[in-house]
Amino acid sequence: MNGAESLVRTLVAGKVDVCFTNPGTSEMHFVAALDRVDGMRCVLGLFEGVVTGAADGYARMADKPAATLLHLGPGLGNGLANLHNAQRAATPIINIVGDHATYHRRHDAPLTSDIETVARSVSGWQRTSSDSRTVAADAAAAIAAVTTPPGQIATLILPADTAWNEADGAATVAERSKPVRIGADAVAEAVRALRSGEPALILLAGRALRHNGLDLAGRIAARTGARVMGQTFNARMERGAGRVPAERIPYPIDQALASLKGFRHFILVGAKPPVAFFAYPGKPSLLSPEGAEIHVLARPEEDLVHALEWLADELGARGVDPLLAADAVPQPATGKITPESLGLSIGALIPDNAVIIDEAITTGRGFFAPTRSSRPHDWVQNMGGSIGFAMPLATGAAIACPDRRVITLEGDGSAMYTVQALWTQARESLDVTTVIFANRSYAVLRHELANVGARNVGRKALDMLDIGRPDLDFVALSRGMGVPASRVETMEEFNAQFAAGVRTPGPNLIEVAL
Ligand SMILES: Cc1ncc(C[n+]2csc(CCOP(=O)(O)OP(=O)(O)O)c2C)c(N)n1
């Protein structure tokens, strides 16, 4: 057995059994090992941003790590933006990055680069294997690193000779470590704040946004009068009819400040103290009102659900019924296409147990309210702000959840970063419906231009925010990658195409004319 095979065997033994790849010569022994080892599913992406984003989507939805296979520094670098997003979401990903053979590096061949430096900015753990006989143990250490709560990225750099030389076999993978439990002081402080009679907000993140955590937070809120919210962007939130609804802090700075005005206590459950996405002249960076107190009930790496259970017990809230989402589900909208009418139709037509990947940017700002009581679903967002996230994420999510419909809500500008994800969706026959909001503009940046106080904006500046001339034809792009597509110009057409799309096996795409 060579080093590459010992690596694949160790990954499979550690239940890391899906690998998103874009290989090159230095990774050929890993690729060859795939046919000698059962149990590793390999998925090809045609750009590394697709590979790393798909790994993120898979790991978020499968609740276990994904692997990537990337080609030296440039391959890893191409995947960096979506690794950044994954890191912000604490997604467990193991990057296997091939390198030149150890003895070849000193000759400075064309693909020689400083892989360690590229890896460092996104990796909580990284190592360069020095010997084929240590590769398996290095892989086991990488698995232990990424599965340490709350999750992180590990990068294992594999010089080609450590892949092809003889190895001893797979390494033993340690038991997954469990999140640590919070201490009594944190609970006591939260109890004091919630009993103070002053307005309090329970801010949830991570695992606290799944059904159990939301249910407990809802009971605590019903008992104490506190409000429950998620951060502006969340890795994965379970929501819809019959679940405890959590609003989110709005993105636009003025709305964000207004939504938090009046709270005296912020109880953080895996969340960070709320901060503005950007600085704006004359506006605060921190969103909590001056004088408000921040109480950390649980840090991201701690057991968030246990923390909420303990808090609920202390407050006598376990037996209190939470307020559940039970609004009337909207009717599909008709007539002209607007962001509001799209929200209503999506709210009406989300199929049961769907996974929504949200990169709808300005078009989707209002989608949360009309989907509050839609059929139960997961809502997945970009926590790192680097766009080109949703189509790769959807690809990985669909591989993790073959029995669920994945719906990508995507801005046209964001779509163009990683549009090749459609090809992987077609090749793997994934049940993904992509909705492209074709406003032919970087609309959010038009708002930001005013928000940051830029003056005397002229034609050259506006041209940098306009993505028409030529107009992108997403129907042609999609068909060219094997994904059936249509363009809709009325809400009636949207309703018909969306309802059919989420029912039709395999991927499809709808370009929405805005
Ligand atoms: C990697 C990266 N490059 C650039 C940006 C800056 N940026 C933020 S939003 C945006 C445009 C989004 O356009 P689109 O997806 O069409 O949504 P819209 O704003 O039109 O609603 C850009 C370029 C970014 N966030 N990330």
XYZ file of C-alpha atoms and ligand atoms in Angstrom:
540
model
C 0.000 0.000 0.000
C 1.317 3.473 -0.846
C 0.865 6.704 1.139
C -2.107 7.831 -0.942
C -3.975 4.588 -0.314
C -3.216 4.745 3.424
C -4.674 8.262 3.384
C -7.891 7.260 1.590
C -8.315 4.243 3.884
C -7.861 6.421 6.964
C -10.392 8.982 5.713
C -12.982 6.276 5.029
C -12.311 4.688 8.438
C -12.922 8.130 9.956
C -16.252 8.400 8.089
C -14.925 11.094 5.780
C -16.323 9.423 2.699
C -17.162 12.195 0.226
C -14.343 14.031 -1.528
C -14.864 16.995 -3.859
C -11.975 17.173 -6.266
C -10.154 19.063 -8.948
C -6.904 17.123 -9.292
C -3.645 17.534 -11.183
C -0.472 15.533 -11.736
C 0.655 15.791 -8.109
C -2.624 14.197 -6.940
C -2.662 11.263 -9.394
C -1.793 8.666 -6.753
C -4.712 9.794 -4.602
C -6.977 9.528 -7.662
C -5.610 6.060 -8.480
C -6.171 4.924 -4.876
C -9.893 5.705 -5.170
C -10.461 2.610 -7.258
C -8.600 0.392 -4.789
C -10.547 1.547 -1.722
C -14.297 1.052 -1.351
C -16.468 3.650 0.296
C -15.152 7.011 -0.937
C -17.555 8.980 -3.166
C -15.700 11.412 -5.419
C -17.299 14.397 -7.079
C -15.561 16.492 -9.706
C -15.918 20.285 -9.721
C -14.702 22.296 -12.710
C -13.301 25.116 -10.591
C -11.917 24.971 -7.068
C -14.475 27.493 -5.773
C -17.103 24.892 -6.660
C -15.095 22.155 -4.938
C -14.632 24.022 -1.651
C -18.182 25.426 -1.585
C -19.634 21.984 -2.258
C -17.573 20.572 0.612
C -19.049 23.286 2.836
C -22.621 22.502 1.735
C -22.102 18.782 2.202
C -20.624 19.090 5.683
C -23.283 21.539 6.895
C -26.103 19.269 5.783
C -24.533 15.863 6.540
C -23.244 16.996 9.945
C -19.901 15.388 9.197
C -16.676 16.469 7.510
C -16.116 16.585 3.763
C -12.759 16.279 2.036
C -11.426 18.225 -0.923
C -8.586 17.333 -3.284
C -6.816 20.405 -4.673
C -3.834 21.042 -6.908
C -0.914 22.820 -5.188
C -0.998 26.501 -4.184
C -2.961 27.795 -7.190
C -5.691 25.153 -6.790
C -6.038 25.878 -3.090
C -5.935 29.605 -3.843
C -8.768 29.299 -6.360
C -10.831 27.644 -3.630
C -9.967 30.184 -0.958
C -13.092 32.390 -1.089
C -15.461 29.554 -0.299
C -13.035 28.164 2.298
C -13.207 31.580 3.921
C -17.010 31.299 4.001
C -16.764 27.760 5.384
C -14.340 28.843 8.079
C -16.735 31.593 9.208
C -19.451 28.949 9.460
C -17.125 26.587 11.414
C -17.646 23.878 8.805
C -15.424 20.792 9.153
C -13.456 20.348 5.910
C -10.223 18.471 5.244
C -8.296 19.831 2.261
C -5.824 17.436 0.711
C -3.448 19.559 -1.339
C -0.882 17.871 -3.537
C 2.621 19.298 -3.811
C 5.739 18.527 -5.783
C 7.800 15.566 -4.585
C 10.055 16.601 -1.681
C 13.256 16.308 -3.763
C 11.740 18.217 -6.714
C 10.776 21.368 -4.827
C 14.280 22.840 -4.675
C 14.426 22.985 -8.477
C 11.669 25.621 -8.529
C 9.490 23.988 -11.220
C 6.626 26.166 -12.552
C 3.939 25.085 -10.062
C 6.182 25.518 -7.021
C 4.491 27.884 -4.564
C 4.180 28.671 -0.886
C 1.183 26.435 -0.180
C 1.556 26.806 3.592
C 0.994 30.556 3.362
C -2.076 30.130 1.162
C -3.455 27.542 3.574
C -2.791 29.509 6.740
C -5.500 32.135 6.316
C -8.327 29.589 6.301
C -6.967 26.573 8.167
C -7.324 26.036 11.896
C -4.956 23.065 11.493
C -2.382 22.380 8.810
C 0.501 20.022 8.183
C 2.825 19.001 5.363
C 3.392 15.258 5.358
C 7.099 14.486 5.462
C 7.073 10.756 4.785
C 4.719 8.249 3.164
C 4.679 6.264 6.414
C 3.276 9.212 8.428
C 0.557 10.204 5.935
C -2.106 7.996 7.544
C -1.406 9.379 11.030
C -1.452 12.913 9.593
C -4.892 12.207 8.121
C -6.150 10.886 11.459
C -4.879 14.063 13.147
C -6.659 16.171 10.512
C -9.935 14.340 11.186
C -9.523 14.916 14.935
C -8.850 18.617 14.277
C -11.882 19.275 12.086
C -14.261 17.405 14.366
C -13.214 19.341 17.449
C -16.242 21.567 18.233
C -17.430 23.803 16.787
C -15.597 22.557 13.646
C -12.827 24.011 11.509
C -10.800 23.552 8.352
C -7.687 21.381 8.194
C -5.250 21.399 5.295
C -2.972 18.431 4.720
C -0.269 19.089 2.135
C 0.902 15.942 0.440
C 4.204 15.973 -1.484
C 3.870 13.574 -4.429
C 6.517 11.131 -3.156
C 4.732 10.773 0.186
C 1.740 9.625 -1.882
C 3.551 7.120 -4.066
C 6.105 5.627 -1.616
C 5.318 2.602 0.546
C 3.162 3.046 3.669
C 2.190 0.776 6.547
C -1.604 1.009 6.298
C -4.493 3.053 7.645
C -4.184 4.825 11.000
C -6.640 4.554 13.862
C -9.039 7.472 14.059
C -9.838 8.804 17.521
C -13.407 9.059 18.848
C -15.035 12.395 17.955
C -14.639 14.932 20.748
C -17.847 16.266 22.280
C -18.554 19.948 22.946
C -17.664 21.005 26.472
C -20.454 21.954 28.832
C -20.925 25.470 30.156
C -20.342 26.377 33.785
C -22.867 27.380 36.458
C -21.704 31.022 36.429
C -22.793 31.518 32.825
C -26.259 30.123 33.582
C -26.624 32.205 36.750
C -25.719 35.385 34.868
C -28.255 34.679 32.121
C -30.947 33.876 34.690
C -30.297 37.212 36.439
C -30.567 39.104 33.158
C -33.746 37.327 32.099
C -35.351 37.889 35.507
C -34.372 41.566 35.623
C -37.593 42.638 33.924
C -35.502 44.609 31.403
C -35.798 43.932 27.647
C -33.607 40.956 26.709
C -32.626 39.321 23.439
C -31.505 35.707 23.167
C -29.170 35.605 20.171
C -28.697 32.113 18.753
C -26.098 30.644 16.388
C -24.784 27.254 15.258
C -26.550 24.198 16.657
C -28.897 26.380 18.709
C -30.714 27.165 15.430
C -31.816 23.565 14.939
C -35.215 22.376 16.090
C -34.162 21.432 19.683
C -32.350 24.668 20.406
C -35.104 26.814 18.930
C -37.740 24.921 20.885
C -35.889 25.531 24.158
C -35.227 29.190 23.347
C -38.913 29.572 22.486
C -39.917 28.166 25.882
C -37.497 30.497 27.672
C -38.873 33.434 25.678
C -42.466 32.489 26.499
C -41.578 32.249 30.196
C -39.545 35.460 30.457
C -40.747 37.790 27.694
C -37.320 37.782 26.019
C -37.062 37.844 22.220
C -35.244 35.197 20.138
C -33.178 36.069 17.080
C -30.463 34.652 14.862
C -27.469 36.591 13.570
C -27.787 38.398 10.227
C -26.411 35.341 8.421
C -26.538 31.796 9.742
C -24.909 28.532 8.696
C -28.147 26.564 8.915
C -31.476 27.424 10.501
C -34.405 25.024 10.803
C -37.677 26.854 10.295
C -41.194 26.766 8.924
C -44.603 25.644 10.145
C -44.688 24.251 13.668
C -41.190 25.430 14.582
C -40.139 28.299 16.824
C -39.472 31.215 14.453
C -36.311 33.267 14.951
C -36.017 36.587 13.175
C -32.607 37.752 11.997
C -30.780 41.008 12.579
C -31.286 42.911 9.277
C -28.261 43.614 7.035
C -28.797 47.347 6.303
C -27.114 49.229 9.126
C -30.025 51.547 9.980
C -32.502 48.679 10.087
C -30.069 46.616 12.162
C -29.685 49.398 14.723
C -33.448 49.940 14.833
C -34.133 46.232 15.363
C -31.880 46.106 18.440
C -32.843 49.450 19.918
C -34.253 49.139 23.400
C -32.644 45.836 24.389
C -30.777 46.047 27.688
C -29.478 42.460 27.727
C -28.011 40.280 24.981
C -27.759 36.582 25.881
C -25.326 34.989 23.427
C -25.801 31.302 22.646
C -22.942 30.449 20.309
C -23.321 33.918 18.766
C -20.902 36.825 18.660
C -21.752 40.297 19.943
C -23.626 41.767 16.951
C -21.398 43.859 14.691
C -22.155 45.841 11.521
C -21.122 44.071 8.307
C -19.081 47.138 7.328
C -18.181 50.444 8.935
C -20.195 53.442 7.660
C -19.195 57.054 8.324
C -20.916 58.366 11.437
C -22.480 54.994 12.363
C -21.401 52.660 15.177
C -19.564 49.391 14.522
C -21.302 47.535 17.324
C -25.049 47.110 16.896
C -26.080 46.703 20.534
C -27.335 49.944 22.084
C -24.929 51.854 24.276
C -25.062 50.620 27.856
C -26.585 47.241 26.963
C -25.021 44.271 28.717
C -23.638 41.288 26.804
C -23.933 37.923 28.569
C -22.179 34.885 27.102
C -24.310 31.865 27.967
C -22.309 29.580 25.669
C -19.355 30.032 23.327
C -19.464 28.492 19.828
C -17.411 25.453 20.890
C -19.621 24.703 23.889
C -22.710 22.485 24.022
C -25.362 25.025 23.032
C -28.401 22.788 23.402
C -27.313 21.631 26.849
C -26.808 25.297 27.821
C -30.389 26.113 26.766
C -31.726 23.041 28.603
C -30.007 24.129 31.783
C -31.217 27.713 31.418
C -34.784 26.517 30.749
C -34.670 24.338 33.873
C -33.403 27.187 36.047
C -36.218 29.411 34.783
C -38.923 26.756 35.061
C -39.495 27.143 31.330
C -39.401 23.508 30.169
C -43.135 23.030 30.531
C -44.110 26.372 28.999
C -45.443 26.169 25.444
C -43.364 28.161 22.960
C -44.914 30.398 20.344
C -44.753 28.452 17.068
C -44.844 29.653 13.476
C -48.466 29.334 12.475
C -49.156 32.310 10.208
C -51.305 31.784 7.154
C -49.089 30.592 4.307
C -49.233 33.181 1.503
C -50.974 32.529 -1.800
C -48.716 32.538 -4.865
C -48.557 36.083 -6.245
C -49.694 37.008 -9.736
C -48.825 39.742 -12.220
C -45.634 41.742 -12.272
C -42.446 40.236 -10.840
C -41.153 42.120 -7.800
C -39.071 41.019 -4.807
C -42.261 41.124 -2.717
C -44.293 38.967 -5.098
C -41.405 36.479 -5.366
C -41.330 36.199 -1.564
C -45.031 35.365 -1.481
C -44.794 32.713 -4.191
C -41.691 31.110 -2.704
C -43.430 31.118 0.696
C -46.401 29.334 -0.840
C -44.460 26.811 -2.919
C -41.455 25.673 -0.803
C -41.826 21.882 -0.785
C -41.768 19.895 2.436
C -38.292 19.456 3.954
C -36.538 21.588 1.320
C -33.043 22.996 1.813
C -32.882 26.664 0.806
C -29.463 28.091 -0.044
C -29.841 31.860 0.134
C -27.637 34.201 -1.857
C -30.508 36.297 -3.166
C -28.868 39.497 -1.866
C -31.167 42.516 -2.457
C -33.985 40.555 -4.112
C -34.200 38.258 -1.098
C -34.052 40.843 1.685
C -37.749 40.339 2.422
C -37.984 36.572 1.872
C -37.837 35.607 5.549
C -41.245 36.955 6.594
C -43.390 35.260 3.910
C -41.584 31.919 4.439
C -41.954 31.956 8.230
C -44.736 29.381 8.248
C -43.981 27.627 4.969
C -43.566 23.864 4.950
C -40.655 22.928 7.263
C -37.268 23.601 5.670
C -33.629 24.529 6.369
C -32.327 27.998 5.494
C -28.588 28.095 4.713
C -26.637 31.344 4.372
C -23.226 32.772 3.680
C -21.474 33.718 6.915
C -18.303 34.990 5.263
C -19.653 37.561 2.817
C -17.625 36.258 -0.111
C -20.083 35.831 -2.970
C -20.240 32.898 -5.372
C -21.296 30.708 -2.513
C -24.783 29.388 -3.185
C -24.496 27.224 -6.309
C -21.534 25.210 -4.953
C -23.202 24.950 -1.522
C -26.363 23.606 -3.132
C -24.327 20.999 -4.987
C -22.803 19.661 -1.781
C -26.079 19.905 0.144
C -27.850 17.817 -2.496
C -25.195 15.117 -2.202
C -25.633 15.123 1.589
C -29.452 15.017 1.363
C -30.473 12.931 -1.664
C -34.063 12.694 -0.441
C -34.599 16.477 -0.152
C -35.129 19.209 -2.776
C -32.411 21.848 -2.652
C -33.415 25.334 -3.807
C -30.775 27.947 -4.654
C -31.969 31.552 -4.445
C -29.253 33.384 -6.342
C -28.374 36.899 -7.492
C -27.171 37.059 -11.108
C -23.926 38.751 -10.101
C -23.187 36.131 -7.443
C -24.081 33.330 -9.848
C -21.312 34.226 -12.297
C -18.513 33.497 -9.807
C -19.133 29.754 -9.647
C -21.713 29.020 -12.341
C -19.819 25.810 -13.251
C -21.514 24.195 -10.254
C -24.423 23.514 -12.635
C -22.299 21.050 -14.575
C -21.590 19.028 -11.421
C -25.307 19.121 -10.575
C -26.098 17.703 -14.017
C -23.375 15.081 -13.927
C -24.443 13.845 -10.470
C -28.214 14.172 -11.271
C -28.778 16.286 -8.165
C -32.255 17.500 -7.184
C -31.415 21.210 -7.200
C -33.688 23.999 -8.441
C -31.720 27.196 -9.068
C -33.594 30.498 -9.224
C -31.529 33.344 -10.716
C -32.732 36.862 -9.940
C -31.628 38.646 -13.107
C -31.647 42.331 -12.200
C -28.523 42.768 -14.343
C -26.843 44.742 -11.629
C -24.749 44.599 -8.479
C -27.743 46.230 -6.854
C -26.505 45.995 -3.270
C -23.438 48.027 -4.161
C -25.615 50.847 -5.520
C -27.102 51.145 -2.025
C -23.673 50.872 -0.437
C -22.356 53.690 -2.619
C -24.780 56.031 -0.905
C -24.312 54.450 2.552
C -20.558 55.020 2.630
C -21.059 58.619 1.592
C -19.460 58.471 -1.884
C -20.315 61.688 -3.744
C -20.303 62.888 -7.365
C -20.980 59.419 -8.657
C -20.617 59.356 -12.419
C -20.908 57.060 -15.368
C -17.619 55.231 -14.754
C -18.564 54.366 -11.183
C -22.072 53.248 -12.146
C -20.631 51.055 -14.911
C -18.776 49.070 -12.232
C -22.100 48.201 -10.609
C -24.002 47.284 -13.766
C -23.667 43.793 -15.251
C -25.752 44.308 -18.422
C -24.274 45.058 -21.893
C -24.106 42.271 -22.833
C -27.020 40.764 -20.914
C -26.207 37.354 -19.480
C -28.318 34.522 -20.879
C -28.638 32.086 -17.970
C -30.918 29.790 -19.943
C -28.179 29.260 -22.520
C -25.457 28.976 -19.873
C -27.475 26.407 -17.948
C -28.420 24.320 -20.981
C -24.790 24.410 -22.064
C -23.907 22.628 -18.817
C -26.692 20.070 -19.104
C -29.250 21.690 -16.789
C -32.732 22.340 -18.275
C -33.719 25.989 -17.902
C -36.435 28.536 -18.594
C -36.866 32.299 -18.318
C -39.952 33.793 -16.667
C -41.372 37.302 -17.048
C -44.592 37.127 -15.013
C -45.442 35.714 -11.623
C -47.797 33.211 -13.262
C -44.867 31.854 -15.274
C -42.665 31.813 -12.186
C -45.251 29.905 -10.162
C -45.680 27.291 -12.864
C -41.943 26.808 -13.477
C -41.023 26.769 -9.789
C -43.755 24.288 -8.850
C -42.734 22.020 -11.728
C -39.009 22.465 -11.067
C -39.129 21.348 -7.437
C -41.122 18.263 -8.462
C -38.934 17.208 -11.394
C -36.028 14.888 -10.562
C -32.575 16.256 -11.339
C -31.396 19.845 -11.580
C -33.220 22.711 -13.279
C -32.875 26.480 -13.448
C -35.266 29.423 -13.674
C -34.030 32.841 -14.786
C -36.324 35.475 -13.305
C -36.490 38.719 -15.290
C -36.455 41.636 -12.857
C -15.588 37.575 -3.531
C -16.370 38.840 -3.500
N -16.169 39.775 -4.436
C -16.884 40.911 -4.426
C -17.817 41.150 -3.460
C -18.548 42.472 -3.398
N -19.971 42.274 -3.686
C -20.875 42.166 -2.703
S -22.394 41.961 -3.269
C -21.881 42.077 -4.871
C -22.844 42.015 -5.993
C -23.971 41.045 -5.838
O -24.739 41.086 -7.002
P -25.973 40.144 -7.206
O -25.656 38.753 -6.802
O -26.454 40.317 -8.613
O -27.059 40.667 -6.184
P -27.779 42.103 -6.107
O -26.859 42.991 -5.359
O -28.011 42.575 -7.514
O -29.039 41.854 -5.369
C -20.511 42.236 -4.933
C -19.744 42.335 -6.196
C -17.991 40.148 -2.485
N -18.850 40.280 -1.479
N -17.286 39.004 -2.533
